[in-house]
Coordinates of C-alpha atoms and ligand atoms in Angstrom, one line a residue:
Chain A
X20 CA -0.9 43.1 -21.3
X21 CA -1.2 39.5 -19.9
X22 CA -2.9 39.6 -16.3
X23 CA -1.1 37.3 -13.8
X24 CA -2.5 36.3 -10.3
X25 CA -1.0 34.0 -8.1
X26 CA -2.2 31.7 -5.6
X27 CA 0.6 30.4 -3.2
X28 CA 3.7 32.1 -2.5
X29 CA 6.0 29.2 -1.0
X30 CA 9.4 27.7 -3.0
X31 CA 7.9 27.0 -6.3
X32 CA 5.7 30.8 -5.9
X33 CA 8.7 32.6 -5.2
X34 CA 10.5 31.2 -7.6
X35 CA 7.9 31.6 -10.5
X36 CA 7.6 35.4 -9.0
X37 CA 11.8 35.5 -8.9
X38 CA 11.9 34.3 -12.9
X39 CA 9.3 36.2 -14.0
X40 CA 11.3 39.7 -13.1
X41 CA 14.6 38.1 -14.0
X42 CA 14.0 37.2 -17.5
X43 CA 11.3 39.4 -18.4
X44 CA 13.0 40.9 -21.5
X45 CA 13.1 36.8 -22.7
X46 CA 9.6 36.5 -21.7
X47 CA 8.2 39.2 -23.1
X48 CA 10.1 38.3 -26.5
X49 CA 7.6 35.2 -26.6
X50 CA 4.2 36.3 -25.0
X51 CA 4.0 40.3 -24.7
X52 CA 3.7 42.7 -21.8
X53 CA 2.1 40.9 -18.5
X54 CA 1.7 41.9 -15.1
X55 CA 1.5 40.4 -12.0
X56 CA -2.0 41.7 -10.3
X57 CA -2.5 39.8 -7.0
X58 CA -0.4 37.3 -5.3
X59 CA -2.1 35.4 -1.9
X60 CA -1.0 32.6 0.2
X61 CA -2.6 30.6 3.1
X62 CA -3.6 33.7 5.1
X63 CA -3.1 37.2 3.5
X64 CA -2.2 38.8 -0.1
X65 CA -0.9 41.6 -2.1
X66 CA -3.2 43.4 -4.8
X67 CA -3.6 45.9 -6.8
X68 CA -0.9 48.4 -8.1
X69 CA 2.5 46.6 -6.6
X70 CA 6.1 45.4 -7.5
X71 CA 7.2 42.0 -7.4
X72 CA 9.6 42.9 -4.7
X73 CA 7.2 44.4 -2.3
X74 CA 5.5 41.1 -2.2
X75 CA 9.4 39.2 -1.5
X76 CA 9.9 42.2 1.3
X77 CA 6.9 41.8 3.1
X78 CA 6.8 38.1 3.2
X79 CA 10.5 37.5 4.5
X80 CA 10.3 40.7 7.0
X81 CA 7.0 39.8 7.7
X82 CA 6.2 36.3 7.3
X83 CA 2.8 37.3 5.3
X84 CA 1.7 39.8 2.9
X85 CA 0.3 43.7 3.4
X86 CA -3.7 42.8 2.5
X87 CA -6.2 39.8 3.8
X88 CA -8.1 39.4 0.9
X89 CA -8.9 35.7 0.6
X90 CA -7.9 33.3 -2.5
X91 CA -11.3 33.0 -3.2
X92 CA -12.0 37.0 -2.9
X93 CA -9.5 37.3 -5.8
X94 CA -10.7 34.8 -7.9
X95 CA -14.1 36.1 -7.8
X96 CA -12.9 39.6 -8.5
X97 CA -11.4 38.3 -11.8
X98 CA -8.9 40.9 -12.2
X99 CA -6.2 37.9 -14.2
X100 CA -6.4 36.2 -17.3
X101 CA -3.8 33.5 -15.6
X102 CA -3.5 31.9 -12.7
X103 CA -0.6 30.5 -11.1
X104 CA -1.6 27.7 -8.9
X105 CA 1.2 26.7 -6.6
X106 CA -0.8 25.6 -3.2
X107 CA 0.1 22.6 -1.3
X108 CA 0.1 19.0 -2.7
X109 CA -3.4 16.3 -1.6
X110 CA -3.6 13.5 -3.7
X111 CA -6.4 12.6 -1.7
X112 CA -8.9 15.7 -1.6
X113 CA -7.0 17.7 -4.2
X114 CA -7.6 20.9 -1.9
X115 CA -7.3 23.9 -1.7
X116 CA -6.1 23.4 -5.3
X117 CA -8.9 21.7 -7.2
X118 CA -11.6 24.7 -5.8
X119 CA -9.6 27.6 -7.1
X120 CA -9.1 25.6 -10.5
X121 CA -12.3 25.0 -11.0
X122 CA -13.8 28.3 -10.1
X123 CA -11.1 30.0 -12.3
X124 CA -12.1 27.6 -15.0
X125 CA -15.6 28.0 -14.6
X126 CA -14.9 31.9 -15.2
X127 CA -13.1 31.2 -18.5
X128 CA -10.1 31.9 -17.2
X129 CA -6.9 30.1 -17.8
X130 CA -4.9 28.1 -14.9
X131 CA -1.1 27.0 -15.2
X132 CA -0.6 25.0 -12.2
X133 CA 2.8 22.6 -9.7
X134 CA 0.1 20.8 -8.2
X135 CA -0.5 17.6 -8.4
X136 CA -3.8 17.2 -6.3
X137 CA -6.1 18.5 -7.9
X138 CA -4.9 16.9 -11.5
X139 CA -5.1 13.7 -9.7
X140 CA -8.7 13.5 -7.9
X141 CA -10.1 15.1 -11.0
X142 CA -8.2 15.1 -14.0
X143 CA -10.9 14.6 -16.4
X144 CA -13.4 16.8 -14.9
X145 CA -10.7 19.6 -14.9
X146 CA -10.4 18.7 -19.0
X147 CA -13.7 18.9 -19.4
X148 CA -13.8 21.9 -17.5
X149 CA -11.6 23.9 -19.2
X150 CA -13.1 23.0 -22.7
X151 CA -16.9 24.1 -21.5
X152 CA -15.8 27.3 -21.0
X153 CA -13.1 28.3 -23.6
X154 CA -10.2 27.9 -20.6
X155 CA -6.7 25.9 -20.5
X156 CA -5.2 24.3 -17.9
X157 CA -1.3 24.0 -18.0
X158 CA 0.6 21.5 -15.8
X159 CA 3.9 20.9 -17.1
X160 CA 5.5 21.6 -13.6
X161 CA 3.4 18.5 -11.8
X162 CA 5.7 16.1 -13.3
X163 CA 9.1 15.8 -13.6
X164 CA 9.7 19.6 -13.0
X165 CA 12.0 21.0 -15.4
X166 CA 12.1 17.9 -17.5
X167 CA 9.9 18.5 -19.9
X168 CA 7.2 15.7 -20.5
X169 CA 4.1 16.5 -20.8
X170 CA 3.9 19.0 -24.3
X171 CA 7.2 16.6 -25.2
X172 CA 4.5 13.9 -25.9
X173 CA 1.9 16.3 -26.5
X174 CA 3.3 18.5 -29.3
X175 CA 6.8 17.1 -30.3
X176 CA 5.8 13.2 -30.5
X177 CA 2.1 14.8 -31.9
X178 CA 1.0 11.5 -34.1
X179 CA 2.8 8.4 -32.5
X180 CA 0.8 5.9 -30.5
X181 CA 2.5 5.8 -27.0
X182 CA 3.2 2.1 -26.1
X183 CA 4.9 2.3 -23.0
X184 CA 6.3 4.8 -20.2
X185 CA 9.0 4.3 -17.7
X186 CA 10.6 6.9 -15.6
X187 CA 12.1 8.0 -12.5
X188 CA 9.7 10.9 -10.9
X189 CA 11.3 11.0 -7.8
X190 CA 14.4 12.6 -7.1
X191 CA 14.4 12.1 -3.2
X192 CA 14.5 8.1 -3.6
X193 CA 16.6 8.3 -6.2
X194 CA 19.3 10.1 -4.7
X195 CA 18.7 7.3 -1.8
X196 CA 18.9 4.6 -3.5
X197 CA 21.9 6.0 -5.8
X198 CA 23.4 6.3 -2.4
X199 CA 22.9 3.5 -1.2
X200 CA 24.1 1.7 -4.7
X201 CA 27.4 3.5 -4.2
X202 CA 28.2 3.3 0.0
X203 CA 26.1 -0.3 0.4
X204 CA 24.8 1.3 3.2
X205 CA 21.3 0.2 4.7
X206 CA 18.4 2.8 4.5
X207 CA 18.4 4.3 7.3
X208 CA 21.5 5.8 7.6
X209 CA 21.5 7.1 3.7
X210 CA 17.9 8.4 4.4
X211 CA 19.2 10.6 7.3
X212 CA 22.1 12.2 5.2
X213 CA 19.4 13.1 2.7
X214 CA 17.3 14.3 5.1
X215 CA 20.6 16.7 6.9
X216 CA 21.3 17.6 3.1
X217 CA 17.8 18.7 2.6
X218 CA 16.9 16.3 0.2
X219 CA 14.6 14.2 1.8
X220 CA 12.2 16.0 4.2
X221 CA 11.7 15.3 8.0
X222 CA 8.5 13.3 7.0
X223 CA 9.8 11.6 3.8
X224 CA 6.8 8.9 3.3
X225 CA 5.1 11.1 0.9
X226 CA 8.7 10.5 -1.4
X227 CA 10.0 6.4 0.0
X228 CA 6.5 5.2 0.2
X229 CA 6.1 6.1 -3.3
X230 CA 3.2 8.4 -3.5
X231 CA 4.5 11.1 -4.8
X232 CA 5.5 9.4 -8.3
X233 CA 2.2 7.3 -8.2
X234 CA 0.8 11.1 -7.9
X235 CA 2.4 12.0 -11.4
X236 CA 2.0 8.5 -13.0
X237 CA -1.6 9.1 -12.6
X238 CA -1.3 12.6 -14.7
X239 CA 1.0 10.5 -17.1
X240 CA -1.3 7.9 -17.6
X241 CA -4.8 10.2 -18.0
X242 CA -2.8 12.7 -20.2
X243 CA -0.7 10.9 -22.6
X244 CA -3.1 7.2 -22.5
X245 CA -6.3 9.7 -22.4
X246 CA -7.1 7.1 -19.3
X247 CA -9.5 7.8 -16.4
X248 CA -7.7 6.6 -13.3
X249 CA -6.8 7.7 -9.6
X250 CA -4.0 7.1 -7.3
X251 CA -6.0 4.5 -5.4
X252 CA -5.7 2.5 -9.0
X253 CA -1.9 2.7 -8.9
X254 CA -0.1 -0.2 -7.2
X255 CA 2.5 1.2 -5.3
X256 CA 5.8 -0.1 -3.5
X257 CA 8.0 2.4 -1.7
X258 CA 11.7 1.9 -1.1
X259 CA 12.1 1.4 2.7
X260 CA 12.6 -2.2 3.2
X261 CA 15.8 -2.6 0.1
X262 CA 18.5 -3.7 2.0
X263 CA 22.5 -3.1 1.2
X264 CA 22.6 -7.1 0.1
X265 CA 20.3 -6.2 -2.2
X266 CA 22.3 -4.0 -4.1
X267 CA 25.5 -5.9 -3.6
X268 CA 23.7 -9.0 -5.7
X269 CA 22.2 -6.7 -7.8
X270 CA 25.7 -5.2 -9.2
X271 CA 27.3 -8.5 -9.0
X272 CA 24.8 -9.4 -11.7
X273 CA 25.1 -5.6 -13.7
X274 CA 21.8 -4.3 -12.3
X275 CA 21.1 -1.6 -9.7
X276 CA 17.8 -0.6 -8.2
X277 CA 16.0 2.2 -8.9
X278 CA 12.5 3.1 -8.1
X279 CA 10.3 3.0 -11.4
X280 CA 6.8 4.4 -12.3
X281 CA 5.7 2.5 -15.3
X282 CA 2.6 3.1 -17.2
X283 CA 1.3 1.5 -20.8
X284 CA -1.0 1.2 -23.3
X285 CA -2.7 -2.1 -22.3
X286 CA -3.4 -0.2 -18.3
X287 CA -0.2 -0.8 -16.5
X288 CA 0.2 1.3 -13.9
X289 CA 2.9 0.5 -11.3
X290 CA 5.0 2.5 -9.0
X291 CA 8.1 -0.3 -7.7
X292 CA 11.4 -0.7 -6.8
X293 CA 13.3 -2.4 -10.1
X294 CA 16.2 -4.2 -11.4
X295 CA 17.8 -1.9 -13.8
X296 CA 20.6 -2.8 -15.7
X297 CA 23.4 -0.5 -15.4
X298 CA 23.3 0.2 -19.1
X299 CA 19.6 1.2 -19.3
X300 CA 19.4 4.7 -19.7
X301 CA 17.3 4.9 -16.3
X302 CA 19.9 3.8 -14.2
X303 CA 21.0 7.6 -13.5
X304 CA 22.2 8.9 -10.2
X305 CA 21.7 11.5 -7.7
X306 CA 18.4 13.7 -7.2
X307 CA 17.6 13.9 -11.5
X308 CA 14.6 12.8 -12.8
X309 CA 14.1 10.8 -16.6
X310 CA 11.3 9.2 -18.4
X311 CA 11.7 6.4 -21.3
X312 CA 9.0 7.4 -23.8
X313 CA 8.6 4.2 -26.2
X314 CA 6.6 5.2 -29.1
X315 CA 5.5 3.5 -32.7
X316 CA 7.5 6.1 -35.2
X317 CA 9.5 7.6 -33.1
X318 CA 10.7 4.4 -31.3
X319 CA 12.4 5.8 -28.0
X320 CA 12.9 8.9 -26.7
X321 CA 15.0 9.7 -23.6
X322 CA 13.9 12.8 -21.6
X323 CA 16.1 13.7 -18.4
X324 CA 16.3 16.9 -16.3
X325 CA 15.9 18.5 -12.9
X326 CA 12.8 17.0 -11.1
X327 CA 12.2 19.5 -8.7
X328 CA 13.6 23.6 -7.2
X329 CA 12.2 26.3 -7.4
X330 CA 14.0 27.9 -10.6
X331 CA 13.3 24.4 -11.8
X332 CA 9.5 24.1 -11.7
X333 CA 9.6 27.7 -12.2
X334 CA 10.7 26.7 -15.5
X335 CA 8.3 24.6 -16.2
X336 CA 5.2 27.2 -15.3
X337 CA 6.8 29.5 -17.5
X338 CA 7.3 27.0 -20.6
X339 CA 3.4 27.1 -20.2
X340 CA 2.3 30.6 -19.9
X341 CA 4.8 30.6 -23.2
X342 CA 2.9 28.0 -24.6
X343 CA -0.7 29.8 -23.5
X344 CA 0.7 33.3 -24.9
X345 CA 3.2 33.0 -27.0
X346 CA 3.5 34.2 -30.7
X347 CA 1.3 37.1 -30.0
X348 CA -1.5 34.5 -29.9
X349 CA -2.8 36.9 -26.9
X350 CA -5.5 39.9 -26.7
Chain B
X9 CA 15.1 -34.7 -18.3
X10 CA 11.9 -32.9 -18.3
X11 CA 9.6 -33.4 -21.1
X12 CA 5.9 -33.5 -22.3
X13 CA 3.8 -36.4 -23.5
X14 CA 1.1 -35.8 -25.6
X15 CA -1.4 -39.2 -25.2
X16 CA -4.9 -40.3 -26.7
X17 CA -6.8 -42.4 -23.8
X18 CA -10.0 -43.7 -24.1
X19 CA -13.3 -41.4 -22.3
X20 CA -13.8 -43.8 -19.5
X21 CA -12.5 -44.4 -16.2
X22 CA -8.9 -45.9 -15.3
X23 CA -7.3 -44.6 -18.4
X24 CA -5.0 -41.8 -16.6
X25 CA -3.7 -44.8 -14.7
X26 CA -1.9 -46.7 -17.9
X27 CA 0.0 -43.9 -18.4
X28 CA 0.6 -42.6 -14.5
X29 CA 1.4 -46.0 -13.5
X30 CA 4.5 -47.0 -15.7
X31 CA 5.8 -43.4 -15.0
X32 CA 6.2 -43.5 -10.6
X33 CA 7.0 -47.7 -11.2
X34 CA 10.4 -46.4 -13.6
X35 CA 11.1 -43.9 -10.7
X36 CA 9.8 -40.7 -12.6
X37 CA 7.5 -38.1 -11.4
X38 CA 4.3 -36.4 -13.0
X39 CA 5.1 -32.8 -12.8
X40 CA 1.2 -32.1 -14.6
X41 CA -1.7 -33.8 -16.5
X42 CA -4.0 -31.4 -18.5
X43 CA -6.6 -33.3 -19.3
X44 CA -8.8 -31.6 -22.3
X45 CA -12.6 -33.2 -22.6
X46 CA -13.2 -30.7 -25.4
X47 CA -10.8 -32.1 -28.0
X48 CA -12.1 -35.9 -28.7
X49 CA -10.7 -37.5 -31.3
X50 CA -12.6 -38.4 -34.2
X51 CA -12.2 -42.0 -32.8
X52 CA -13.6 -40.7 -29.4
X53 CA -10.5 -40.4 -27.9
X54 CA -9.2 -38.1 -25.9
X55 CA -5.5 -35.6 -25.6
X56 CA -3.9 -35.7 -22.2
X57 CA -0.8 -33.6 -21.8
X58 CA 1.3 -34.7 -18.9
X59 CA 4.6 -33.1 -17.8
X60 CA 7.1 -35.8 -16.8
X61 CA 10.5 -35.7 -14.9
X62 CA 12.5 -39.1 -15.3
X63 CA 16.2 -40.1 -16.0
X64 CA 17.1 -39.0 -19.9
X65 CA 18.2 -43.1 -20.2
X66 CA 14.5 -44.2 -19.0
X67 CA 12.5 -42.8 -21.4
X68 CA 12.7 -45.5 -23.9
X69 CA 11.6 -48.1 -21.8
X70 CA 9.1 -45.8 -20.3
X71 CA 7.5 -45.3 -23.7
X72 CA 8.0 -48.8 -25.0
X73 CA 5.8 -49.7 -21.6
X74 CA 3.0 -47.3 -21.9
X75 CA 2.6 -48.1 -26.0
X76 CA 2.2 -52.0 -24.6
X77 CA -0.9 -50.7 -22.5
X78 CA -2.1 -49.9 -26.0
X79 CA -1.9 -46.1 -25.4
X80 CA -1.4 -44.0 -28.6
X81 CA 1.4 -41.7 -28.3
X82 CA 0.7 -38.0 -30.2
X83 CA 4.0 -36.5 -29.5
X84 CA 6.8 -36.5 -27.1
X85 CA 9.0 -33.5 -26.3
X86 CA 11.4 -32.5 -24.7
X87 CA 10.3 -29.4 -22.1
X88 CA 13.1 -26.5 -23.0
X89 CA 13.1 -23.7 -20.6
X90 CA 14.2 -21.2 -22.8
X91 CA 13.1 -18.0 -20.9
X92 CA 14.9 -16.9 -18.0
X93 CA 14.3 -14.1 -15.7
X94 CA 16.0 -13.6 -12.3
X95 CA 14.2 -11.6 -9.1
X96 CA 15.3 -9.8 -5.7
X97 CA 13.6 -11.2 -3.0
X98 CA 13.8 -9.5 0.2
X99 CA 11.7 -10.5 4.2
X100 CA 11.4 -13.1 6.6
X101 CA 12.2 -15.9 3.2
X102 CA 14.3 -18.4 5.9
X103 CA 11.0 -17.9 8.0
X104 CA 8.4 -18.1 5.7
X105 CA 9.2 -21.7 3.9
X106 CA 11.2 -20.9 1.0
X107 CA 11.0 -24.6 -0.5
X108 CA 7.2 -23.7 -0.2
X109 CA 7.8 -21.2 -2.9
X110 CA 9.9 -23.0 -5.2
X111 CA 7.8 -26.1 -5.3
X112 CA 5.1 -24.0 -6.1
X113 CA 6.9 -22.2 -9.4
X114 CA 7.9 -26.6 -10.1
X115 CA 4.6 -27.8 -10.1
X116 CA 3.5 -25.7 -12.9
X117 CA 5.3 -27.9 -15.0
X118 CA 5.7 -24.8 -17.1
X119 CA 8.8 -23.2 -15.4
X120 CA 11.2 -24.0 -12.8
X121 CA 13.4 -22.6 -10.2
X122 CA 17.0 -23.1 -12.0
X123 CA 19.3 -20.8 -9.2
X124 CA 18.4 -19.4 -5.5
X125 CA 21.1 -17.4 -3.9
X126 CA 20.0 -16.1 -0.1
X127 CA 22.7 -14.2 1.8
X128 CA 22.9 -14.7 5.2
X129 CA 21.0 -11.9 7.9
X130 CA 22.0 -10.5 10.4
X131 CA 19.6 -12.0 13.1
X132 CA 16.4 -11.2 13.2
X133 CA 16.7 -8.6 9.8
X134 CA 15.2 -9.4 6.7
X135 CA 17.0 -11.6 4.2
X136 CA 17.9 -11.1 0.6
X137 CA 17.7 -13.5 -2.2
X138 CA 18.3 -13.5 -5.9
X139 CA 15.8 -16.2 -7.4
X140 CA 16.1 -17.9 -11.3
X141 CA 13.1 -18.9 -12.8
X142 CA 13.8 -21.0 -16.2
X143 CA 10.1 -21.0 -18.6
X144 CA 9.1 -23.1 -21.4
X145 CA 7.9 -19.5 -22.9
X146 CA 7.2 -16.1 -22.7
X147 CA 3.7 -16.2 -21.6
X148 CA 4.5 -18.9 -19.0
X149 CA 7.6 -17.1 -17.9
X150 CA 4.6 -14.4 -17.2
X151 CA 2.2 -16.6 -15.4
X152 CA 5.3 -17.7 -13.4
X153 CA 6.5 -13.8 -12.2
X154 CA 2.3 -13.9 -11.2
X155 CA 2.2 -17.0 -8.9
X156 CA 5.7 -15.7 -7.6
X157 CA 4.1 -12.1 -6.9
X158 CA 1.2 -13.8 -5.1
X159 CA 3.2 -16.2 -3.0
X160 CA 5.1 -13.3 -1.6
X161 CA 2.4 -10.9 -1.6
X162 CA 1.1 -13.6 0.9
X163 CA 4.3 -13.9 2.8
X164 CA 5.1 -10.1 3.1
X165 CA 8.2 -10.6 0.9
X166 CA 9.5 -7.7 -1.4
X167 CA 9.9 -8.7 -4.5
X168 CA 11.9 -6.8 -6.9
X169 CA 11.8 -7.1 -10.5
X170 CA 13.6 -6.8 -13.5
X171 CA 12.6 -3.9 -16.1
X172 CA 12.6 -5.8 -18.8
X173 CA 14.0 -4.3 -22.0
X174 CA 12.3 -5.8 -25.1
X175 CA 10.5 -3.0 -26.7
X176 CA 6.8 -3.1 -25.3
Ligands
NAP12 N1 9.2 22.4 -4.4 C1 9.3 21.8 -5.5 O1 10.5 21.6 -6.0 C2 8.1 21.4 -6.3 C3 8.3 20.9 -7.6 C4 7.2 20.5 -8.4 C5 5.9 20.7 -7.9 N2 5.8 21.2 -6.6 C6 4.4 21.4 -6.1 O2 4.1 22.8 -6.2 C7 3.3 23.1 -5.1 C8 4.0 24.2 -4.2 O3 5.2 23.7 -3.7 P1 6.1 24.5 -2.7 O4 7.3 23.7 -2.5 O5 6.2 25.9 -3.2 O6 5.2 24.5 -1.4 P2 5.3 25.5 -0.2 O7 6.7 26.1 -0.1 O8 4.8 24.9 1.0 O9 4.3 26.7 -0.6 C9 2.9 26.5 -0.6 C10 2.3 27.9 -0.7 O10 0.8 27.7 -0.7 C11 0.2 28.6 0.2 N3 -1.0 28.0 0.7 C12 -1.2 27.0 1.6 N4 -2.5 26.8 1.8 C13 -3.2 27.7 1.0 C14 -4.5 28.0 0.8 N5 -5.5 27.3 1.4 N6 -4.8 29.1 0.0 C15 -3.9 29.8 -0.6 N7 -2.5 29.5 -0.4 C16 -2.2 28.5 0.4 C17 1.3 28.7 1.4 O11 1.0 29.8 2.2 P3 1.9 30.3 3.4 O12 3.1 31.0 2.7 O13 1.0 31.3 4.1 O14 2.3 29.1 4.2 C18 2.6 28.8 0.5 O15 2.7 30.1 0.1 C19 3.0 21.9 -4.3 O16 1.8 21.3 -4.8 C20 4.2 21.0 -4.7 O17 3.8 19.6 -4.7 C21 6.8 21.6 -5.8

């Protein structure tokens, strides 16, 4: 019996929570019995001997859960072999995230996590981490959501030498910018239909500004170039200041614009608005996310797939704890 | 034409002059002169590079002149600008001295401004461009995209550019 808590009961939570009942009889082909044993989010939480849908009741009737034991109460009681770390995104501190990883860590304990923050401020400490102490740390699910990128490189291109890495990591910008290829309408106007279709969010600078791919180029570039660097070492342009004319000239000379995160193996490491012909590959529309992998032996590989939702990054949580557990490699 | 001109002068002062001279007198224009102390001849002599701009039909009599100064010519040839990349521009460009920025990408000698497009703003609202830049090579069409990015780093200009797709 695999031993799930989870931190953070929000979109990606829920929907990790949501999956796990739904396809249980697929999961538990792959890894075995499990169990969800404590859930918690920013103020309260549910332990102890409860179903899944207790946990949904309470929260939507209630707007919290039945208990107040603390995140750090149920780490420290250490009743979970897993857990699922779905807390708020700071590229900057990495909190709450990066204590709750580490302390699980430091127990031996293994962490799948959709945050970004803490993978970010510390990406090799967490590494290092994990390996002191006989734990993993999953994180599929901080980039690209359900596209899978991270064991793509890891296990399925095991053995190339990784030259280069473009991609689109942003869905919000790129379903603006798509837009705004299509209507030649300026910025403002496209960025307000995104934000009534719920695409973009009321404060969308963490997405236009860019930081949000610079966020997963950094977990790129330390994962797959076994580099060392932060956002602050990511140079970053955002999309606010592209102007209809700049599309119109663009397509007139069989490019569009689409906002790229670029990494390679000499220390690239750009976040910009690009000229994309509209053959590459990248030049994809609407809220999709892709990434060009150019390898040695493998030469390229196209990944594309739904970069965010909460069945999505569900998804990719899951394709983890699969990874962790699977083939009866547990108990 | 556009072309370089490989010369040996002697180490000592006025020598640039036999060259520089018979160039601005025929109506040309020095684009650059790399002058390399480090590579004397075995004769004490020394390689200057200069990049030159004059008429295609002048040349001969431009070379003719400076060989009469006693100048040894190493090599002549003609500057081909066979990469070519083309970049989004957008912000004040009008504004902020656009011939500024070309002539900067010129004097390299190295690479050129071959096309500028600017659509006309709306007043007061940024402007876009689409700007050419022609380079004798890769690297220089490189070190051209740099002093471009710095000019409009300075500027506040948005540059956007191309993702290029020759396999890294
Ligand atoms: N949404 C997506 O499509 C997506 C995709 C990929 C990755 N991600 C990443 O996944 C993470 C979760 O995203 P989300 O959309 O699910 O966010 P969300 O809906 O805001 O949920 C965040 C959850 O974390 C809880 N929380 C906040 N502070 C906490 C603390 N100090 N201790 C314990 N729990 C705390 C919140 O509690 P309350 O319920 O009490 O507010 C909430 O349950 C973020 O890091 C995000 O960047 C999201």
């Amino acid at each position: 019996m695999i031993k799930i808590a989870m931190v953070g009961f929000g979109t990606v939570g829920r929907g990790f929570a949501r999956a796990l009942a739904e396809n249980r009889e697929i999961i538990e082909k792959k890894i075995g019995k499990y169990r969800v044993t404590a859930i918690c989010d920013s103020k309260s939480s549910i332990t102890g001997d409860f179903r899944i849908d207790e946990a949904f009741k309470h929260k939507s009737e209630r707007g919290r859960l039945p208990e107040s034991r603390s995140a750090e109460e149920i780490i420290e009681e250490g009743n979970f072999d897993v857990l699922i770390e779905t807390t708020p995104t700071d590229v900057f501190s990495g909190e709450p995230g990066l204590s709750y990883i580490k302390r699980t860590l430091k127990s031996g304990r293994d962490v799948i996590t959709s945050n970004k923050g803490p993978l970010v401020v510390a990406y090799r400490d967490l590494m290092r981490l994990a390996e002191r102490h006989g734990a993993r740390i999953g994180f599929e699910a901080t980039v690209g959501g359900a596209m899978p990128v991270i064991k793509m490189i890891r296990d399925e291109l095991a053995g190339n030498r990784i030259k280069r890495l473009r991609g689109i990591l942003n869905g919000t910008t790129n379903y603006i910018l798509s837009r705004m290829e299509k209507e030649k309408a300026p910025y403002p106007q496209i960025l307000s239909e995104a934000q009534e279709l719920g695409i973009a969010e009321a404060d969308p600078g963490y997405d236009v500004e860019g930081i949000d791919a610079g966020a997963k180029l950094v977990i790129l570039a330390n994962s797959v170039f076994g580099r060392n660097v932060r956002f602050q070492d990511v140079e970053i342009r955002g999309i606010t200041r592209i102007t209809p004319e700049a599309f119109e000239i663009a397509v007139e000379k069989g490019y569009t614009i689409r906002l790229i995160a670029e990494a390679d193996e000499n220390g690239k490491l750009e976040v910009s608005p690009r000229l994309v012909k509209l053959t590459n590959p990248l030049a994809i529309y609407g809220t999709l996310n892709a990434v060009l992998i150019e390898t040695d032996l493998a030469g390229e590989v196209f990944v594309i797939g739904r970069g965010a939702g909460e069945k999505e990054t569900a998804s990719a949580l899951i394709s983890d704890l699969v990874d962790f557990y699977g083939n009866g490699s547990f108990g | 034409m556009r072309f370089t001109l490989i010369v040996e002068l002697e180490d000592k002062p006025g020598q640039l002059l036999k060259v520089i001279e018979p160039i601005s007198r025929i109506g040309g224009n020095v684009i650059s002169i790399v002058h390399d102390r480090h590579k004397v001849s075995p004769l004490k002599r020394v390689p200057v590079e200069f990049v030159v701009d004059i008429d295609t039909e002048k040349v001969e009599s431009l070379l003719s002149r400076i060989k009469e100064s006693g100048v040894h010519i190493r090599s002549i040839n003609e500057v081909r600008m066979l990469y070519t990349e083309s970049f989004l521009l957008i912000g004040h460009i009008i504004h902020t001295d656009l011939s500024d920025t070309v002539n900067r990408i010129d004097e390299t000698g190295f690479a050129e401004v071959v096309e500028i497009h600017i659509t006309m703003p709306k007043v007061n609202e940024p402007s876009t461009a689409i700007i050419t830049i022609s380079a004798r090579g890769k690297d220089e069409l490189g070190r051209a995209r740099k002093i471009l990015r710095e000019i409009c780093e300075k500027k506040d200009i948005l540059v956007i550019e191309p993702l290029n797709e020759e396999s890294a």
